[in-house]
Each structure stands twice: as C-alpha cells, then as structure tokens.
Coordinates of C-alpha atoms in Angstrom, one line a residue:
M1 CA 0.0 0.0 0.0
G2 CA 1.4 3.4 -1.0
F3 CA 1.9 6.3 1.4
T4 CA -1.1 8.2 0.0
Q5 CA -3.3 5.2 0.4
R6 CA -2.2 4.7 4.0
L7 CA -3.0 8.3 4.8
E8 CA -6.5 7.8 3.5
S9 CA -7.1 4.6 5.3
Q10 CA -5.8 5.6 8.8
P11 CA -5.4 9.1 10.3
M12 CA -1.8 9.9 11.2
S13 CA -0.1 12.6 13.2
T14 CA 2.2 14.9 11.4
K15 CA 5.2 13.3 13.0
Q16 CA 4.0 9.9 11.9
M17 CA 3.5 11.2 8.3
A18 CA 7.1 12.4 8.1
A19 CA 8.4 9.1 9.5
A20 CA 6.2 7.1 7.1
A21 CA 7.5 9.0 4.1
E22 CA 11.1 8.2 5.1
N23 CA 10.2 4.5 5.7
E24 CA 8.5 4.2 2.3
A25 CA 11.6 5.8 0.6
V26 CA 13.7 3.0 2.0
E27 CA 11.1 0.3 1.1
D28 CA 11.0 1.7 -2.5
G29 CA 14.7 1.0 -3.0
L30 CA 16.5 3.7 -1.2
E31 CA 18.4 1.5 1.2
I32 CA 21.2 4.0 0.6
L33 CA 19.6 6.2 3.3
H34 CA 20.9 3.8 5.9
S35 CA 24.5 4.7 5.0
L36 CA 24.0 8.5 4.8
S37 CA 24.6 11.0 7.5
K38 CA 21.4 12.7 8.6
E39 CA 20.3 15.8 10.6
R40 CA 17.1 17.2 11.8
G41 CA 15.2 18.8 8.9
W42 CA 13.2 22.0 8.5
R43 CA 10.2 20.4 7.0
T44 CA 10.8 16.7 7.1
Q45 CA 11.9 14.7 10.0
H46 CA 15.4 14.4 8.6
L47 CA 17.7 15.6 5.9
Y48 CA 20.3 13.3 4.4
M49 CA 23.8 14.2 3.1
Y50 CA 23.7 12.9 -0.4
Q51 CA 26.5 13.7 -2.9
N52 CA 27.7 16.5 -0.5
F53 CA 24.4 18.3 -0.2
W54 CA 21.5 17.9 2.2
C55 CA 18.3 16.4 0.7
Q56 CA 14.9 15.0 1.7
P57 CA 14.6 11.3 1.2
Q58 CA 11.9 11.4 -1.4
Q59 CA 14.0 13.8 -3.6
I60 CA 17.0 11.5 -3.4
Q61 CA 15.0 8.8 -5.2
A62 CA 14.0 11.2 -7.9
I63 CA 17.6 12.5 -8.3
V64 CA 19.0 9.0 -8.7
T65 CA 16.4 8.2 -11.4
L66 CA 17.1 11.6 -13.1
Q67 CA 20.8 11.1 -13.1
D68 CA 20.5 7.6 -14.6
H69 CA 17.9 8.4 -17.3
F70 CA 17.7 12.0 -18.3
Q71 CA 19.1 12.8 -21.8
A72 CA 19.6 16.4 -22.6
R73 CA 19.2 18.0 -26.0
E74 CA 21.4 20.8 -27.4
S75 CA 18.4 23.1 -27.3
D76 CA 17.3 22.3 -23.7
I77 CA 17.1 25.1 -21.1
I78 CA 17.7 24.3 -17.4
L79 CA 16.7 26.8 -14.8
A80 CA 18.6 26.2 -11.5
T81 CA 18.0 28.0 -8.2
I82 CA 18.3 27.6 -4.5
P83 CA 14.7 27.4 -3.0
K84 CA 13.1 30.8 -2.4
S85 CA 15.5 32.9 -4.5
G86 CA 13.2 33.9 -7.4
T87 CA 12.4 30.6 -9.0
T88 CA 8.8 31.4 -9.9
W89 CA 9.9 34.7 -11.4
L90 CA 12.6 33.1 -13.5
K91 CA 10.2 30.4 -14.8
A92 CA 7.7 33.1 -15.8
L93 CA 10.3 35.2 -17.6
T94 CA 11.8 32.3 -19.4
F95 CA 8.5 31.0 -20.6
A96 CA 7.3 34.4 -21.7
I97 CA 10.6 35.0 -23.6
T98 CA 10.8 31.7 -25.4
N99 CA 7.1 31.6 -26.3
R100 CA 6.5 35.3 -27.3
N101 CA 6.0 34.5 -31.0
Q102 CA 3.0 32.4 -30.0
F103 CA 1.8 34.4 -27.0
E104 CA 2.3 38.2 -27.0
P105 CA 2.7 39.5 -23.5
S106 CA -0.5 41.6 -23.8
S107 CA -2.5 38.6 -25.0
K108 CA -5.7 37.9 -22.9
V109 CA -5.1 34.2 -23.4
H110 CA -1.4 34.2 -22.3
P111 CA -0.8 30.9 -20.4
L112 CA 0.7 32.8 -17.5
L113 CA -2.7 34.3 -16.8
T114 CA -4.3 30.9 -16.3
S115 CA -1.4 28.6 -15.3
N116 CA 1.1 28.8 -12.5
P117 CA 4.7 29.2 -13.7
H118 CA 5.6 25.9 -12.0
D119 CA 3.1 24.1 -14.2
L120 CA 4.5 25.6 -17.4
V121 CA 8.1 24.9 -16.4
P122 CA 8.1 21.7 -14.4
F123 CA 10.7 20.7 -11.8
L124 CA 12.8 17.6 -12.7
E125 CA 13.1 16.3 -9.2
Y126 CA 9.8 17.5 -7.7
K127 CA 7.5 16.7 -10.7
L128 CA 8.8 14.8 -13.7
Y129 CA 10.9 12.2 -11.9
A130 CA 9.1 12.2 -8.5
D131 CA 7.3 9.2 -7.1
N132 CA 9.4 6.7 -9.1
Q133 CA 8.2 8.1 -12.4
L134 CA 10.3 7.6 -15.6
P135 CA 8.7 10.1 -18.0
D136 CA 9.0 10.1 -21.7
L137 CA 10.2 13.6 -22.6
S138 CA 11.1 12.8 -26.2
H139 CA 7.9 14.2 -27.6
L140 CA 8.3 17.7 -26.1
P141 CA 9.0 20.4 -28.6
S142 CA 12.2 22.4 -28.4
P143 CA 13.3 24.3 -26.5
R144 CA 12.4 22.0 -23.6
T145 CA 12.6 24.0 -20.4
F146 CA 13.0 22.4 -17.0
A147 CA 13.8 23.6 -13.5
T148 CA 15.8 22.2 -10.7
H149 CA 17.2 22.9 -7.2
I150 CA 20.0 20.3 -7.6
P151 CA 23.6 21.5 -7.1
Y152 CA 25.7 21.7 -10.2
P153 CA 28.0 18.7 -9.5
S154 CA 24.9 16.5 -9.1
L155 CA 23.2 17.4 -12.4
P156 CA 22.9 14.6 -14.9
E157 CA 26.1 14.4 -16.9
S158 CA 24.2 15.0 -20.1
I159 CA 23.1 18.4 -18.8
Q160 CA 26.6 19.3 -17.8
F161 CA 28.3 18.2 -21.1
T162 CA 25.8 18.5 -23.9
P163 CA 26.9 21.4 -26.2
G164 CA 24.2 24.0 -26.5
C165 CA 22.3 23.0 -23.4
K166 CA 21.8 26.2 -21.5
I167 CA 21.8 26.6 -17.7
V168 CA 20.4 29.7 -16.1
Y169 CA 21.2 30.1 -12.4
L170 CA 19.4 32.6 -10.2
C171 CA 20.4 33.3 -6.6
R172 CA 19.5 35.8 -3.9
N173 CA 21.4 37.3 -1.0
P174 CA 21.5 34.7 1.8
L175 CA 19.8 36.8 4.4
D176 CA 16.6 37.4 2.3
T177 CA 16.8 33.8 1.1
F178 CA 16.7 32.6 4.6
V179 CA 13.8 34.8 5.6
S180 CA 11.8 33.9 2.5
S181 CA 12.5 30.2 3.2
W182 CA 11.5 30.5 6.8
H183 CA 8.1 32.0 6.0
F184 CA 7.5 29.5 3.2
I185 CA 8.3 26.5 5.3
S186 CA 6.4 27.9 8.3
R187 CA 3.2 28.3 6.2
N188 CA 3.6 24.8 4.7
N189 CA 5.1 22.9 7.7
V190 CA 3.7 19.4 8.4
R191 CA 6.2 18.7 11.1
A192 CA 4.9 18.0 14.6
E193 CA 7.8 20.0 16.2
K194 CA 7.8 23.5 15.0
L195 CA 11.2 25.1 14.7
T196 CA 11.9 28.6 16.1
I197 CA 13.3 31.1 13.7
E198 CA 16.5 31.0 15.8
E199 CA 16.8 27.2 15.4
A200 CA 16.2 27.4 11.7
F201 CA 18.7 30.3 11.3
D202 CA 21.4 28.3 13.0
M203 CA 20.7 25.3 10.8
F204 CA 20.8 27.5 7.6
C205 CA 24.2 29.0 8.7
E206 CA 25.5 25.5 9.2
G207 CA 24.4 24.6 5.8
V208 CA 21.7 22.1 7.0
V209 CA 18.9 23.0 4.7
G210 CA 17.4 21.4 1.6
F211 CA 20.0 21.4 -1.3
G212 CA 22.5 23.2 1.0
P213 CA 24.9 24.3 2.1
F214 CA 23.9 27.5 0.3
W215 CA 27.5 28.6 -0.3
E216 CA 28.4 25.3 -2.1
H217 CA 25.3 25.6 -4.2
M218 CA 26.1 29.1 -5.3
L219 CA 29.8 28.5 -5.9
G220 CA 29.2 25.4 -8.0
Y221 CA 27.2 27.4 -10.6
W222 CA 29.3 30.6 -10.1
K223 CA 32.6 29.0 -10.9
T224 CA 31.1 27.2 -13.9
S225 CA 29.6 30.4 -15.2
L226 CA 33.1 32.0 -15.1
S227 CA 34.8 29.1 -16.9
R228 CA 31.9 28.4 -19.4
P229 CA 29.9 31.6 -19.8
E230 CA 28.4 30.4 -23.1
D231 CA 26.8 27.5 -21.2
V232 CA 25.9 29.0 -17.8
L233 CA 24.3 32.4 -17.1
F234 CA 24.6 33.5 -13.5
L235 CA 22.0 36.0 -12.3
K236 CA 21.3 37.7 -9.0
Y237 CA 17.9 38.5 -7.7
E238 CA 18.9 42.0 -6.5
D239 CA 20.4 43.0 -9.9
M240 CA 17.2 41.9 -11.6
Q241 CA 15.1 44.0 -9.2
D242 CA 17.4 47.0 -10.0
D243 CA 17.0 46.8 -13.8
I244 CA 14.6 44.0 -14.9
Q245 CA 14.4 45.1 -18.5
Y246 CA 18.1 45.0 -19.0
H247 CA 18.3 41.5 -17.4
T248 CA 15.3 40.3 -19.4
M249 CA 17.2 41.2 -22.6
K250 CA 20.3 39.6 -21.3
L251 CA 18.4 36.4 -20.5
A252 CA 16.8 36.4 -23.9
K253 CA 20.1 36.8 -25.7
F254 CA 21.7 34.0 -23.7
L255 CA 18.9 31.6 -24.5
G256 CA 19.1 32.3 -28.2
F257 CA 15.9 34.4 -28.3
P258 CA 17.2 38.0 -28.6
F259 CA 14.8 40.9 -28.9
S260 CA 14.8 42.7 -32.2
A261 CA 15.1 46.4 -32.4
E262 CA 11.4 46.5 -33.5
E263 CA 10.4 44.4 -30.5
R264 CA 12.1 46.8 -28.2
K265 CA 10.6 49.8 -29.9
V266 CA 7.0 48.5 -29.6
G267 CA 7.4 47.6 -25.9
I268 CA 7.6 43.8 -26.0
V269 CA 10.3 43.7 -23.4
E270 CA 8.3 45.9 -21.1
G271 CA 5.2 43.8 -21.7
I272 CA 7.0 40.7 -20.7
T273 CA 8.4 42.2 -17.5
N274 CA 5.0 43.5 -16.6
V275 CA 3.1 40.2 -17.1
C276 CA 5.9 38.4 -15.1
S277 CA 6.1 40.9 -12.3
F278 CA 5.7 39.8 -8.7
D279 CA 2.6 41.9 -8.2
N280 CA 0.8 40.7 -11.4
L281 CA 1.6 37.0 -10.7
K282 CA 0.5 37.4 -7.0
D283 CA -2.8 38.9 -8.0
L284 CA -3.8 36.2 -10.5
E285 CA -6.5 33.9 -9.3
V286 CA -4.6 30.8 -10.5
N287 CA -1.8 31.7 -8.1
K288 CA -4.1 32.0 -5.1
K289 CA -5.4 28.4 -5.1
G290 CA -4.3 24.9 -5.8
K291 CA -0.9 23.2 -5.6
S292 CA 1.7 23.2 -8.4
I293 CA 4.7 21.8 -6.4
A294 CA 4.1 18.7 -4.3
D295 CA 1.9 19.7 -1.4
F296 CA 2.8 23.4 -1.3
E297 CA -0.1 25.8 -1.6
N298 CA 0.3 28.2 -4.6
K299 CA -0.7 31.1 -2.5
T300 CA 2.4 30.6 -0.3
L301 CA 4.7 31.1 -3.2
F302 CA 4.2 34.8 -3.1
R303 CA 4.9 36.9 0.0
K304 CA 6.8 40.2 -0.5
G305 CA 9.6 39.7 -3.0
K306 CA 11.4 42.7 -1.6
V307 CA 15.2 43.2 -1.3
G308 CA 16.3 43.8 2.3
D309 CA 13.2 42.5 4.1
W310 CA 15.6 40.5 6.3
V311 CA 16.1 43.6 8.5
N312 CA 12.5 43.1 9.7
H313 CA 13.1 39.6 10.9
L314 CA 16.8 39.1 11.9
S315 CA 18.3 40.4 15.1
P316 CA 21.7 42.3 14.8
T317 CA 23.4 39.3 16.3
M318 CA 21.9 37.0 13.7
A319 CA 22.8 39.4 10.8
E320 CA 26.3 39.6 12.1
K321 CA 26.6 35.8 12.1
M322 CA 25.3 35.6 8.5
F323 CA 27.7 38.2 7.3
W324 CA 30.5 36.2 8.9
V325 CA 29.4 33.0 7.2
M326 CA 29.2 34.8 3.8
E327 CA 32.6 36.2 4.2
N328 CA 34.1 33.0 5.4
K329 CA 32.5 30.8 2.7
L330 CA 32.3 33.2 -0.3
G331 CA 35.2 35.5 0.4
G332 CA 37.8 35.5 -2.4
S333 CA 35.4 33.9 -4.9
G334 CA 34.3 37.3 -6.4
L335 CA 30.7 36.5 -5.6
K336 CA 29.1 39.4 -3.7
F337 CA 25.6 40.5 -2.9
K338 CA 23.6 43.7 -2.4
V339 CA 21.8 43.3 0.9

C-alpha cells in the first residue's frame, strides 16, 4: 500500500506522516539512506547528506532516477535555483521570452494568466521524476525547459556536457533567502515539532537546509559560469530588481531568443516584464489556489519579493553571524551580494 493510500485509510499525526514518508523511501529502493549522514530537517523529520548536499529522502529517489535516465538535448534550457530565490519569477520570464512569438505579453489568453509558472516549467526532481516516475520527454517540442534545485555537480552528466544545453542560475542574498524560506516552510510545515526562527537560522548558517549548504550551491554554478559563460548564465535577484528590462534582454540573448530592435521599440520587453512581475503574478486567481509543487499551496509562493526584508526579521546578532558566514564561505570567490 502506498503512502497516500495509508494516509486515506488511517489518520496519522504529522510526526507519523514524516516518518512514514522516510520509511517508504527505504522500502521503495533507497536502502542507501541507511548509509548516509542525517540531521534534523526543517520540513521533514530528517535531511540526508547525499553527494555532498542535504536532501529530503523522497527527492533522493528522484535524483537517482534523473541522473540515470535524463538525456539532454542541445536546445534544452535548465533553470537552476536555491529554493526561495526567485524561482517562480525566473520560470515566468523564461516561458514568456521563449514563447513570445506564440503568445504576445498583452494577450488575454497568455498561459501565465491561467497557469502557475511551475506548471508551465516543471521541476525535474519534484515533478517529472518524482514518485518513481520515468517520464517520456522525447515528444516535447524544443526548447524543452525544465527547472531544478540540484547543485551543479549532481546534475545529470548530459546536462553538464551536452553542447548547446543552456543553464540559467538565479540566486539571492542569503539573508533574504533565509527569511523567505523560513516564512514559506512555516506556512507549509507538516512537522509535529515547529522550529523557532533562531533554530532554523542556525541550521541555515551551518548549511543544513534542503539542497544546501547554500554557499556550495552558489559556488558550483558561479565557478562554472566563469569558466563556461556560453553555457551557464549566473543571475542575481537583487540585480534583476534594480533593472529588470536589462536583465530580461540579457536572459533572452543568452537563451538564443534575442529581442529585435522592433520588439524593443514597440514595448515587447516591457510587456514581458509586466506580465511576469511579482505583483501581477501574485494577484492572479490561478496563483491564489491549488498546488503546483508537491503539497505546497500556490498562495504561499508569493509573499513580499522585496530586497532587504531581512532587517525586519533578523536580530543584529543573527545578521552579524550571517555576514561572517558569507565572508568565510564566499570571500575570495568574487561573488558578492547587495543586501
């Protein structure tokens, strides 16, 4: 009997639910969990250290299958992010850019008006390869666009080494990333034991968070973008907030869909940034209901989207600790953030 069936047949406490999910992951072939280091998780009972990053047990199963079976095309687009660093925004922008010949941004039937960006650009590990699925992606038209939170070294080799396959990485300053993650997990938490913000902050600074440590995640894509700029585009949330039209044009050019002078003249760039804006997406009815990622409510995907909101949530001591971690882990790499 599957996990969902067991939930329907017998009520469980939230603590039992988390434990049952882990047990089923082992039963379904992830005996590897027994050999992995584990720590208390934010949302699930435990996180496991897999290929040098922390991961939930059910995602490990999906990642193993993905690594074994995914075959990239030269025209594929992979959107990579740390959770809560602008993923939804990047998906919306990429979809609007690559499909603008079919759907003008001002169109009243634009898919972004009736579909959540996570439905239009699916996650590899949360959607396509989740729950032991082995999807047939061969029929999808080019450019196929997928998303992932997986660190660069653990991407399928075909993504890393297929010429022409484009990777776009978006990250956000760690202070705002933590605050956004904290609110998101708090609103979606099924754990029996609720973490305090101080407990979660310490875990984040120690790197014990899904797909973390955050510095290793960032540096993997950052260093690759420096050595292979034609394959990996590295973007920062704060820079995009400062000048979204410039970065939208930069993104389009990197993906092989540059805007023509005529398109810029008639306002296509501005139209795309408007339809993909945080306020527009947040106000759409489709993003106020339903679930597009696992059991996360769509309405919890949008909170503030502001740069610097961390000052309203972190104490001076917490901020000082995070600045120390950033300098200690990222110093010397050339990767810096506006906070």
